[in-house]
Amino acid sequence: MKILNSAIIGGGAIHGCHVNALHLIPGVTLRALVDTDSVKGLKLAKDYQCRFYQDYREMLLDEHIDVVHICTPHFEHKEMILAALAAGKHVFCEKPVAMNSSEIREITQAADHALGLLGVCYQNRLNPTSQSIMSTLAEGSLGRILSIKAVLTWSRSGRYYTESPWRGRLATEGGSLLINQAIHTLDLMQWFGGGVTRLKGVIDRSELADVTEGEDSAMATLHFANGARGLFYASNCHTTDSPLLLEIHCEHGTLQINDNTLWRISHGERIALASDASPDGSSKHYWGVGHQQAIRRFYHAIHHPENADYTDIRTAGKSLNLVEAIYRSSQIRQWIDISN
Ligand SMILES: NC(=O)c1ccc[n+]([C@@H]2O[C@H](COP(=O)([O-])OP(=O)(O)OC[C@H]3O[C@@H](n4cnc5c(N)ncnc54)[C@H](O)[C@@H]3O)[C@@H](O)[C@H]2O)c1
């Protein structure tokens, strides 16, 4: 099997999850780290014993690099993806893959004509609880989904925004709570529910109004294609990062993620089906435990494109559509139809 050389653009908070994952995949070498901050970047490159670039376009000229990981602020994703695909690289990009749906369309066109694959990091799909929900729903004994409820309450301090000034600005983050934190929850809801057809939502700025231009709280009612309802609430104004609360009410029972454990509640019984306890301690618990799996699946797809199983641009676009629809709905105070 061909050895794959990788580069990571952006040596900030999330990049360590990518480094850890790459170290655990046989036949993969971290060849380069790119960061505009040369002091930080040089130190990291020395630690990882790889090359350092300050300009990602120079890194893209290295023909030995096969895979580019994008771990940079949201507003830079589109240009970096387009440039890396044009250079013939495979690209694995952190969420959100872009700032809005028009950027998604541009990227989709490029990805459709590229030699390399484009994967997007929605690692929570690989959480044991998520995988168990999908297999339990597919098995069928719970019957039709009637409603999906999700509550995400996390804590983001003023420091979180000041230490990386792209955060909290509409021009560079593209929003705030929804596009950055709660996009994972919206992705899971629409995935479990089989697609959203319309929604009505409201965003607000309260406790974090001094530090972010975007919303710090949001809620929405969703309608799924199969007639089920969705109830969504999220806020960055809590004082701790509580684990996601998610409940899927079906005709013959309920699935519930509570305190990182998935429970099946039916016929008066409550049975634990799966747990998201971090096996290696490498991911903050609230980011989920799936980076390793998501990255491993992407590399598997590079070697076996005929048997690929990773989050592609079309799938990644669905949750961004929901984010955008909640922003729009909040603005005009009306239901928004979602085209899938
Ligand atoms: N999947 C998850 O659960 C998860 C969790 C956290 C962050 N993220 C995503 O990861 C991405 C990065 O977030 P973060 O919190 O690590 O940000 P960060 O601010 O901590 O780090 C960003 C890094 O990118 C560097 N950078 C900026 N522009 C650059 C450029 N043009 N070339 C090279 N380097 C550049 C910065 O110097 C910084 O080191 C975002 O898309 C974010 O939403 C995903």
mmCIF file of N, CA and C in Angstrom, residues 42-154:
data_model
loop_
_atom_site.group_PDB
_atom_site.id
_atom_site.type_symbol
_atom_site.label_atom_id
_atom_site.label_comp_id
_atom_site.label_asym_id
_atom_site.label_seq_id
_atom_site.Cartn_x
_atom_site.Cartn_y
_atom_site.Cartn_z
ATOM 1 N N LEU A 42 6.830 26.823 13.924
ATOM 2 C CA LEU A 42 8.173 26.218 13.953
ATOM 3 C C LEU A 42 8.320 25.292 15.148
ATOM 4 N N LYS A 43 7.771 25.702 16.282
ATOM 5 C CA LYS A 43 7.881 24.858 17.477
ATOM 6 C C LYS A 43 7.128 23.535 17.264
ATOM 7 N N LEU A 44 5.920 23.646 16.715
ATOM 8 C CA LEU A 44 5.130 22.424 16.492
ATOM 9 C C LEU A 44 5.838 21.506 15.493
ATOM 10 N N ALA A 45 6.351 22.108 14.405
ATOM 11 C CA ALA A 45 7.019 21.297 13.376
ATOM 12 C C ALA A 45 8.230 20.582 13.976
ATOM 13 N N LYS A 46 8.938 21.284 14.883
ATOM 14 C CA LYS A 46 10.086 20.637 15.545
ATOM 15 C C LYS A 46 9.587 19.464 16.409
ATOM 16 N N ASP A 47 8.532 19.697 17.166
ATOM 17 C CA ASP A 47 7.975 18.620 18.011
ATOM 18 C C ASP A 47 7.575 17.410 17.160
ATOM 19 N N TYR A 48 6.970 17.689 16.002
ATOM 20 C CA TYR A 48 6.460 16.589 15.169
ATOM 21 C C TYR A 48 7.508 16.079 14.176
ATOM 22 N N GLN A 49 8.688 16.708 14.192
ATOM 23 C CA GLN A 49 9.774 16.340 13.271
ATOM 24 C C GLN A 49 9.284 16.348 11.824
ATOM 25 N N CYS A 50 8.653 17.471 11.471
ATOM 26 C CA CYS A 50 8.180 17.615 10.082
ATOM 27 C C CYS A 50 8.587 18.998 9.562
ATOM 28 N N ARG A 51 8.313 19.261 8.293
ATOM 29 C CA ARG A 51 8.649 20.562 7.706
ATOM 30 C C ARG A 51 7.674 21.629 8.175
ATOM 31 N N PHE A 52 8.140 22.871 8.118
ATOM 32 C CA PHE A 52 7.252 23.988 8.465
ATOM 33 C C PHE A 52 7.096 24.910 7.262
ATOM 34 N N TYR A 53 5.883 25.340 7.008
ATOM 35 C CA TYR A 53 5.606 26.377 6.002
ATOM 36 C C TYR A 53 4.757 27.466 6.658
ATOM 37 N N GLN A 54 5.036 28.686 6.275
ATOM 38 C CA GLN A 54 4.197 29.784 6.778
ATOM 39 C C GLN A 54 3.072 30.070 5.783
ATOM 40 N N ASP A 55 3.326 29.700 4.515
ATOM 41 C CA ASP A 55 2.349 29.977 3.458
ATOM 42 C C ASP A 55 1.865 28.640 2.889
ATOM 43 N N TYR A 56 0.575 28.381 2.995
ATOM 44 C CA TYR A 56 0.079 27.055 2.578
ATOM 45 C C TYR A 56 0.240 26.846 1.074
ATOM 46 N N ARG A 57 0.292 27.922 0.305
ATOM 47 C CA ARG A 57 0.444 27.747 -1.145
ATOM 48 C C ARG A 57 1.823 27.174 -1.483
ATOM 49 N N GLU A 58 2.822 27.511 -0.684
ATOM 50 C CA GLU A 58 4.159 26.909 -0.884
ATOM 51 C C GLU A 58 4.116 25.425 -0.559
ATOM 52 N N MET A 59 3.429 25.092 0.516
ATOM 53 C CA MET A 59 3.313 23.672 0.895
ATOM 54 C C MET A 59 2.653 22.880 -0.237
ATOM 55 N N LEU A 60 1.654 23.487 -0.889
ATOM 56 C CA LEU A 60 0.927 22.766 -1.944
ATOM 57 C C LEU A 60 1.828 22.434 -3.141
ATOM 58 N N LEU A 61 2.969 23.136 -3.259
ATOM 59 C CA LEU A 61 3.894 22.849 -4.365
ATOM 60 C C LEU A 61 4.696 21.564 -4.115
ATOM 61 N N ASP A 62 4.675 21.082 -2.871
ATOM 62 C CA ASP A 62 5.421 19.850 -2.545
ATOM 63 C C ASP A 62 4.660 18.643 -3.105
ATOM 64 N N GLU A 63 5.234 18.073 -4.155
ATOM 65 C CA GLU A 63 4.506 16.980 -4.836
ATOM 66 C C GLU A 63 4.455 15.689 -4.030
ATOM 67 N N HIS A 64 5.246 15.645 -2.940
ATOM 68 C CA HIS A 64 5.206 14.432 -2.096
ATOM 69 C C HIS A 64 4.026 14.453 -1.132
ATOM 70 N N ILE A 65 3.390 15.591 -0.998
ATOM 71 C CA ILE A 65 2.252 15.658 -0.064
ATOM 72 C C ILE A 65 0.988 15.171 -0.770
ATOM 73 N N ASP A 66 0.342 14.185 -0.147
ATOM 74 C CA ASP A 66 -0.853 13.572 -0.734
ATOM 75 C C ASP A 66 -2.137 14.116 -0.117
ATOM 76 N N VAL A 67 -2.117 14.369 1.191
ATOM 77 C CA VAL A 67 -3.360 14.713 1.905
ATOM 78 C C VAL A 67 -3.157 15.995 2.702
ATOM 79 N N VAL A 68 -4.110 16.913 2.579
ATOM 80 C CA VAL A 68 -4.032 18.193 3.300
ATOM 81 C C VAL A 68 -5.187 18.270 4.295
ATOM 82 N N HIS A 69 -4.850 18.504 5.563
ATOM 83 C CA HIS A 69 -5.880 18.693 6.605
ATOM 84 C C HIS A 69 -6.044 20.189 6.836
ATOM 85 N N ILE A 70 -7.277 20.665 6.781
ATOM 86 C CA ILE A 70 -7.524 22.105 6.975
ATOM 87 C C ILE A 70 -8.120 22.323 8.369
ATOM 88 N N CYS A 71 -7.350 22.994 9.214
ATOM 89 C CA CYS A 71 -7.743 23.245 10.616
ATOM 90 C C CYS A 71 -7.630 24.745 10.902
ATOM 91 N N THR A 72 -8.173 25.530 10.013
ATOM 92 C CA THR A 72 -8.026 26.994 10.097
ATOM 93 C C THR A 72 -9.399 27.648 10.309
ATOM 94 N N PRO A 73 -9.414 28.972 10.521
ATOM 95 C CA PRO A 73 -10.696 29.681 10.665
ATOM 96 C C PRO A 73 -11.624 29.472 9.468
ATOM 97 N N HIS A 74 -12.925 29.554 9.739
ATOM 98 C CA HIS A 74 -13.947 29.211 8.744
ATOM 99 C C HIS A 74 -13.806 29.977 7.427
ATOM 100 N N PHE A 75 -13.502 31.263 7.515
ATOM 101 C CA PHE A 75 -13.513 32.085 6.293
ATOM 102 C C PHE A 75 -12.405 31.680 5.326
ATOM 103 N N GLU A 76 -11.443 30.877 5.791
ATOM 104 C CA GLU A 76 -10.338 30.481 4.910
ATOM 105 C C GLU A 76 -10.559 29.111 4.267
ATOM 106 N N HIS A 77 -11.586 28.389 4.715
ATOM 107 C CA HIS A 77 -11.750 27.003 4.251
ATOM 108 C C HIS A 77 -11.920 26.921 2.726
ATOM 109 N N LYS A 78 -12.828 27.741 2.191
ATOM 110 C CA LYS A 78 -13.152 27.601 0.764
ATOM 111 C C LYS A 78 -11.898 27.769 -0.107
ATOM 112 N N GLU A 79 -11.161 28.858 0.104
ATOM 113 C CA GLU A 79 -9.987 29.113 -0.751
ATOM 114 C C GLU A 79 -8.958 27.993 -0.596
ATOM 115 N N MET A 80 -8.798 27.521 0.633
ATOM 116 C CA MET A 80 -7.792 26.464 0.863
ATOM 117 C C MET A 80 -8.207 25.150 0.213
ATOM 118 N N ILE A 81 -9.502 24.822 0.318
ATOM 119 C CA ILE A 81 -9.990 23.579 -0.319
ATOM 120 C C ILE A 81 -9.789 23.663 -1.824
ATOM 121 N N LEU A 82 -10.211 24.776 -2.409
ATOM 122 C CA LEU A 82 -10.114 24.913 -3.873
ATOM 123 C C LEU A 82 -8.658 24.818 -4.320
ATOM 124 N N ALA A 83 -7.767 25.484 -3.591
ATOM 125 C CA ALA A 83 -6.342 25.473 -3.979
ATOM 126 C C ALA A 83 -5.757 24.065 -3.819
ATOM 127 N N ALA A 84 -6.104 23.382 -2.719
ATOM 128 C CA ALA A 84 -5.526 22.049 -2.485
ATOM 129 C C ALA A 84 -6.063 21.042 -3.505
ATOM 130 N N LEU A 85 -7.356 21.111 -3.821
ATOM 131 C CA LEU A 85 -7.908 20.196 -4.836
ATOM 132 C C LEU A 85 -7.271 20.484 -6.193
ATOM 133 N N ALA A 86 -7.102 21.774 -6.506
ATOM 134 C CA ALA A 86 -6.489 22.125 -7.800
ATOM 135 C C ALA A 86 -5.055 21.622 -7.873
ATOM 136 N N ALA A 87 -4.390 21.500 -6.728
ATOM 137 C CA ALA A 87 -3.006 20.986 -6.705
ATOM 138 C C ALA A 87 -2.979 19.459 -6.717
ATOM 139 N N GLY A 88 -4.144 18.832 -6.799
ATOM 140 C CA GLY A 88 -4.204 17.365 -6.914
ATOM 141 C C GLY A 88 -4.161 16.636 -5.582
ATOM 142 N N LYS A 89 -4.373 17.366 -4.471
ATOM 143 C CA LYS A 89 -4.303 16.726 -3.152
ATOM 144 C C LYS A 89 -5.670 16.182 -2.740
ATOM 145 N N HIS A 90 -5.658 15.215 -1.824
ATOM 146 C CA HIS A 90 -6.860 14.853 -1.086
ATOM 147 C C HIS A 90 -6.994 15.867 0.045
ATOM 148 N N VAL A 91 -8.238 16.202 0.419
ATOM 149 C CA VAL A 91 -8.437 17.244 1.431
ATOM 150 C C VAL A 91 -9.377 16.736 2.520
ATOM 151 N N PHE A 92 -8.949 16.912 3.762
ATOM 152 C CA PHE A 92 -9.821 16.607 4.896
ATOM 153 C C PHE A 92 -9.980 17.909 5.680
ATOM 154 N N CYS A 93 -11.200 18.457 5.670
ATOM 155 C CA CYS A 93 -11.421 19.800 6.218
ATOM 156 C C CYS A 93 -12.247 19.725 7.502
ATOM 157 N N GLU A 94 -11.878 20.544 8.465
ATOM 158 C CA GLU A 94 -12.695 20.656 9.673
ATOM 159 C C GLU A 94 -14.049 21.285 9.320
ATOM 160 N N LYS A 95 -15.049 20.998 10.146
ATOM 161 C CA LYS A 95 -16.338 21.644 9.988
ATOM 162 C C LYS A 95 -16.230 23.101 10.409
ATOM 163 N N PRO A 96 -17.079 23.980 10.007
ATOM 164 C CA PRO A 96 -17.998 23.847 8.894
ATOM 165 C C PRO A 96 -17.161 23.942 7.622
ATOM 166 N N VAL A 97 -17.520 23.164 6.602
ATOM 167 C CA VAL A 97 -16.660 23.125 5.416
ATOM 168 C C VAL A 97 -16.584 24.497 4.738
ATOM 169 N N ALA A 98 -17.599 25.333 4.988
ATOM 170 C CA ALA A 98 -17.610 26.658 4.354
ATOM 171 C C ALA A 98 -18.446 27.607 5.208
ATOM 172 N N MET A 99 -18.596 28.833 4.735
ATOM 173 C CA MET A 99 -19.323 29.862 5.508
ATOM 174 C C MET A 99 -20.818 29.854 5.195
ATOM 175 N N ASN A 100 -21.193 29.386 3.983
ATOM 176 C CA ASN A 100 -22.605 29.454 3.585
ATOM 177 C C ASN A 100 -22.849 28.542 2.385
ATOM 178 N N SER A 101 -24.121 28.459 1.947
ATOM 179 C CA SER A 101 -24.470 27.490 0.906
ATOM 180 C C SER A 101 -23.918 27.880 -0.462
ATOM 181 N N SER A 102 -23.704 29.165 -0.695
ATOM 182 C CA SER A 102 -23.159 29.495 -2.014
ATOM 183 C C SER A 102 -21.698 29.030 -2.097
ATOM 184 N N GLU A 103 -20.957 29.111 -1.011
ATOM 185 C CA GLU A 103 -19.593 28.555 -1.017
ATOM 186 C C GLU A 103 -19.644 27.036 -1.175
ATOM 187 N N ILE A 104 -20.644 26.402 -0.551
ATOM 188 C CA ILE A 104 -20.777 24.939 -0.671
ATOM 189 C C ILE A 104 -20.946 24.560 -2.146
ATOM 190 N N ARG A 105 -21.775 25.318 -2.862
ATOM 191 C CA ARG A 105 -22.010 24.990 -4.284
ATOM 192 C C ARG A 105 -20.702 25.072 -5.075
ATOM 193 N N GLU A 106 -19.925 26.124 -4.800
ATOM 194 C CA GLU A 106 -18.651 26.300 -5.508
ATOM 195 C C GLU A 106 -17.698 25.132 -5.205
ATOM 196 N N ILE A 107 -17.642 24.758 -3.930
ATOM 197 C CA ILE A 107 -16.735 23.668 -3.534
ATOM 198 C C ILE A 107 -17.209 22.344 -4.139
ATOM 199 N N THR A 108 -18.537 22.125 -4.147
ATOM 200 C CA THR A 108 -19.065 20.863 -4.685
ATOM 201 C C THR A 108 -18.667 20.704 -6.150
ATOM 202 N N GLN A 109 -18.784 21.789 -6.885
ATOM 203 C CA GLN A 109 -18.396 21.732 -8.315
ATOM 204 C C GLN A 109 -16.936 21.349 -8.465
ATOM 205 N N ALA A 110 -16.095 21.990 -7.660
ATOM 206 C CA ALA A 110 -14.652 21.688 -7.744
ATOM 207 C C ALA A 110 -14.392 20.239 -7.327
ATOM 208 N N ALA A 111 -15.056 19.791 -6.249
ATOM 209 C CA ALA A 111 -14.818 18.421 -5.751
ATOM 210 C C ALA A 111 -15.256 17.393 -6.786
ATOM 211 N N ASP A 112 -16.343 17.693 -7.496
ATOM 212 C CA ASP A 112 -16.844 16.751 -8.502
ATOM 213 C C ASP A 112 -15.846 16.539 -9.635
ATOM 214 N N HIS A 113 -15.005 17.546 -9.881
ATOM 215 C CA HIS A 113 -14.060 17.441 -10.995
ATOM 216 C C HIS A 113 -12.623 17.184 -10.538
ATOM 217 N N ALA A 114 -12.440 17.024 -9.224
ATOM 218 C CA ALA A 114 -11.067 16.885 -8.703
ATOM 219 C C ALA A 114 -10.609 15.436 -8.734
ATOM 220 N N LEU A 115 -9.295 15.254 -8.781
ATOM 221 C CA LEU A 115 -8.719 13.917 -8.682
ATOM 222 C C LEU A 115 -8.736 13.440 -7.233
ATOM 223 N N GLY A 116 -8.531 14.376 -6.315
ATOM 224 C CA GLY A 116 -8.475 14.023 -4.891
ATOM 225 C C GLY A 116 -9.871 13.961 -4.276
ATOM 226 N N LEU A 117 -9.964 13.290 -3.114
ATOM 227 C CA LEU A 117 -11.223 13.239 -2.365
ATOM 228 C C LEU A 117 -11.310 14.448 -1.448
ATOM 229 N N LEU A 118 -12.543 14.839 -1.114
ATOM 230 C CA LEU A 118 -12.754 15.895 -0.116
ATOM 231 C C LEU A 118 -13.629 15.318 0.998
ATOM 232 N N GLY A 119 -13.069 15.251 2.203
ATOM 233 C CA GLY A 119 -13.831 14.772 3.364
ATOM 234 C C GLY A 119 -13.989 15.895 4.376
ATOM 235 N N VAL A 120 -15.056 15.823 5.163
ATOM 236 C CA VAL A 120 -15.318 16.863 6.157
ATOM 237 C C VAL A 120 -15.449 16.203 7.530
ATOM 238 N N CYS A 121 -14.913 16.868 8.542
ATOM 239 C CA CYS A 121 -14.843 16.267 9.865
ATOM 240 C C CYS A 121 -16.147 16.443 10.650
ATOM 241 N N TYR A 122 -16.995 15.423 10.601
ATOM 242 C CA TYR A 122 -18.186 15.371 11.461
ATOM 243 C C TYR A 122 -18.021 14.152 12.359
ATOM 244 N N GLN A 123 -17.044 14.275 13.262
ATOM 245 C CA GLN A 123 -16.619 13.103 14.032
ATOM 246 C C GLN A 123 -17.700 12.562 14.954
ATOM 247 N N ASN A 124 -18.698 13.381 15.298
ATOM 248 C CA ASN A 124 -19.727 12.873 16.220
ATOM 249 C C ASN A 124 -20.582 11.776 15.597
ATOM 250 N N ARG A 125 -20.587 11.695 14.262
ATOM 251 C CA ARG A 125 -21.277 10.580 13.606
ATOM 252 C C ARG A 125 -20.631 9.245 13.956
ATOM 253 N N LEU A 126 -19.355 9.283 14.319
ATOM 254 C CA LEU A 126 -18.641 8.037 14.625
ATOM 255 C C LEU A 126 -18.655 7.710 16.112
ATOM 256 N N ASN A 127 -19.291 8.560 16.922
ATOM 257 C CA ASN A 127 -19.421 8.217 18.346
ATOM 258 C C ASN A 127 -20.144 6.875 18.461
ATOM 259 N N PRO A 128 -19.749 6.037 19.419
ATOM 260 C CA PRO A 128 -20.469 4.765 19.595
ATOM 261 C C PRO A 128 -21.973 4.979 19.769
ATOM 262 N N THR A 129 -22.377 6.042 20.474
ATOM 263 C CA THR A 129 -23.820 6.276 20.672
ATOM 264 C C THR A 129 -24.512 6.571 19.335
ATOM 265 N N SER A 130 -23.868 7.352 18.476
ATOM 266 C CA SER A 130 -24.475 7.695 17.180
ATOM 267 C C SER A 130 -24.607 6.452 16.304
ATOM 268 N N GLN A 131 -23.520 5.655 16.282
ATOM 269 C CA GLN A 131 -23.536 4.447 15.462
ATOM 270 C C GLN A 131 -24.620 3.486 15.955
ATOM 271 N N SER A 132 -24.760 3.416 17.278
ATOM 272 C CA SER A 132 -25.753 2.505 17.855
ATOM 273 C C SER A 132 -27.177 3.007 17.553
ATOM 274 N N ILE A 133 -27.373 4.324 17.560
ATOM 275 C CA ILE A 133 -28.699 4.865 17.210
ATOM 276 C C ILE A 133 -29.052 4.456 15.779
ATOM 277 N N MET A 134 -28.092 4.640 14.860
ATOM 278 C CA MET A 134 -28.397 4.330 13.457
ATOM 279 C C MET A 134 -28.713 2.835 13.285
ATOM 280 N N SER A 135 -27.958 1.967 13.973
ATOM 281 C CA SER A 135 -28.230 0.535 13.773
ATOM 282 C C SER A 135 -29.539 0.140 14.460
ATOM 283 N N THR A 136 -29.852 0.750 15.607
ATOM 284 C CA THR A 136 -31.103 0.411 16.298
ATOM 285 C C THR A 136 -32.301 0.880 15.468
ATOM 286 N N LEU A 137 -32.210 2.081 14.902
ATOM 287 C CA LEU A 137 -33.328 2.572 14.081
ATOM 288 C C LEU A 137 -33.508 1.685 12.841
ATOM 289 N N ALA A 138 -32.370 1.278 12.254
ATOM 290 C CA ALA A 138 -32.444 0.455 11.035
ATOM 291 C C ALA A 138 -33.036 -0.920 11.328
ATOM 292 N N GLU A 139 -32.780 -1.419 12.502
ATOM 293 C CA GLU A 139 -33.279 -2.758 12.875
ATOM 294 C C GLU A 139 -34.817 -2.757 12.940
ATOM 295 N N GLY A 140 -35.426 -1.607 13.287
ATOM 296 C CA GLY A 140 -36.855 -1.425 13.034
ATOM 297 C C GLY A 140 -37.819 -1.668 14.172
ATOM 298 N N SER A 141 -37.373 -2.308 15.271
ATOM 299 C CA SER A 141 -38.368 -2.697 16.281
ATOM 300 C C SER A 141 -38.953 -1.495 17.038
ATOM 301 N N LEU A 142 -38.291 -0.343 17.000
ATOM 302 C CA LEU A 142 -38.850 0.834 17.684
ATOM 303 C C LEU A 142 -39.926 1.532 16.837
ATOM 304 N N GLY A 143 -40.032 1.128 15.598
ATOM 305 C CA GLY A 143 -41.050 1.735 14.734
ATOM 306 C C GLY A 143 -40.611 3.098 14.226
ATOM 307 N N ARG A 144 -41.584 3.859 13.772
ATOM 308 C CA ARG A 144 -41.319 5.155 13.138
ATOM 309 C C ARG A 144 -40.871 6.195 14.177
ATOM 310 N N ILE A 145 -39.973 7.094 13.764
ATOM 311 C CA ILE A 145 -39.604 8.220 14.640
ATOM 312 C C ILE A 145 -40.757 9.216 14.668
ATOM 313 N N LEU A 146 -41.127 9.647 15.881
ATOM 314 C CA LEU A 146 -42.180 10.660 16.017
ATOM 315 C C LEU A 146 -41.583 12.044 16.282
ATOM 316 N N SER A 147 -40.493 12.060 17.070
ATOM 317 C CA SER A 147 -39.917 13.362 17.421
ATOM 318 C C SER A 147 -38.459 13.195 17.856
ATOM 319 N N ILE A 148 -37.636 14.200 17.552
ATOM 320 C CA ILE A 148 -36.240 14.194 18.014
ATOM 321 C C ILE A 148 -36.002 15.496 18.781
ATOM 322 N N LYS A 149 -35.513 15.360 19.988
ATOM 323 C CA LYS A 149 -35.243 16.536 20.820
ATOM 324 C C LYS A 149 -33.745 16.602 21.103
ATOM 325 N N ALA A 150 -33.142 17.785 20.977
ATOM 326 C CA ALA A 150 -31.719 17.924 21.315
ATOM 327 C C ALA A 150 -31.501 19.192 22.123
ATOM 328 N N VAL A 151 -30.712 19.068 23.180
ATOM 329 C CA VAL A 151 -30.383 20.221 24.030
ATOM 330 C C VAL A 151 -28.869 20.250 24.217
ATOM 331 N N LEU A 152 -28.253 21.336 23.758
ATOM 332 C CA LEU A 152 -26.799 21.473 23.852
ATOM 333 C C LEU A 152 -26.492 22.750 24.638
ATOM 334 N N THR A 153 -25.948 22.602 25.823
ATOM 335 C CA THR A 153 -25.617 23.793 26.615
ATOM 336 C C THR A 153 -24.145 23.742 26.987
ATOM 337 N N TRP A 154 -23.379 24.630 26.364
ATOM 338 C CA TRP A 154 -21.939 24.681 26.592
ATOM 339 C C TRP A 154 -21.562 26.044 27.155
#
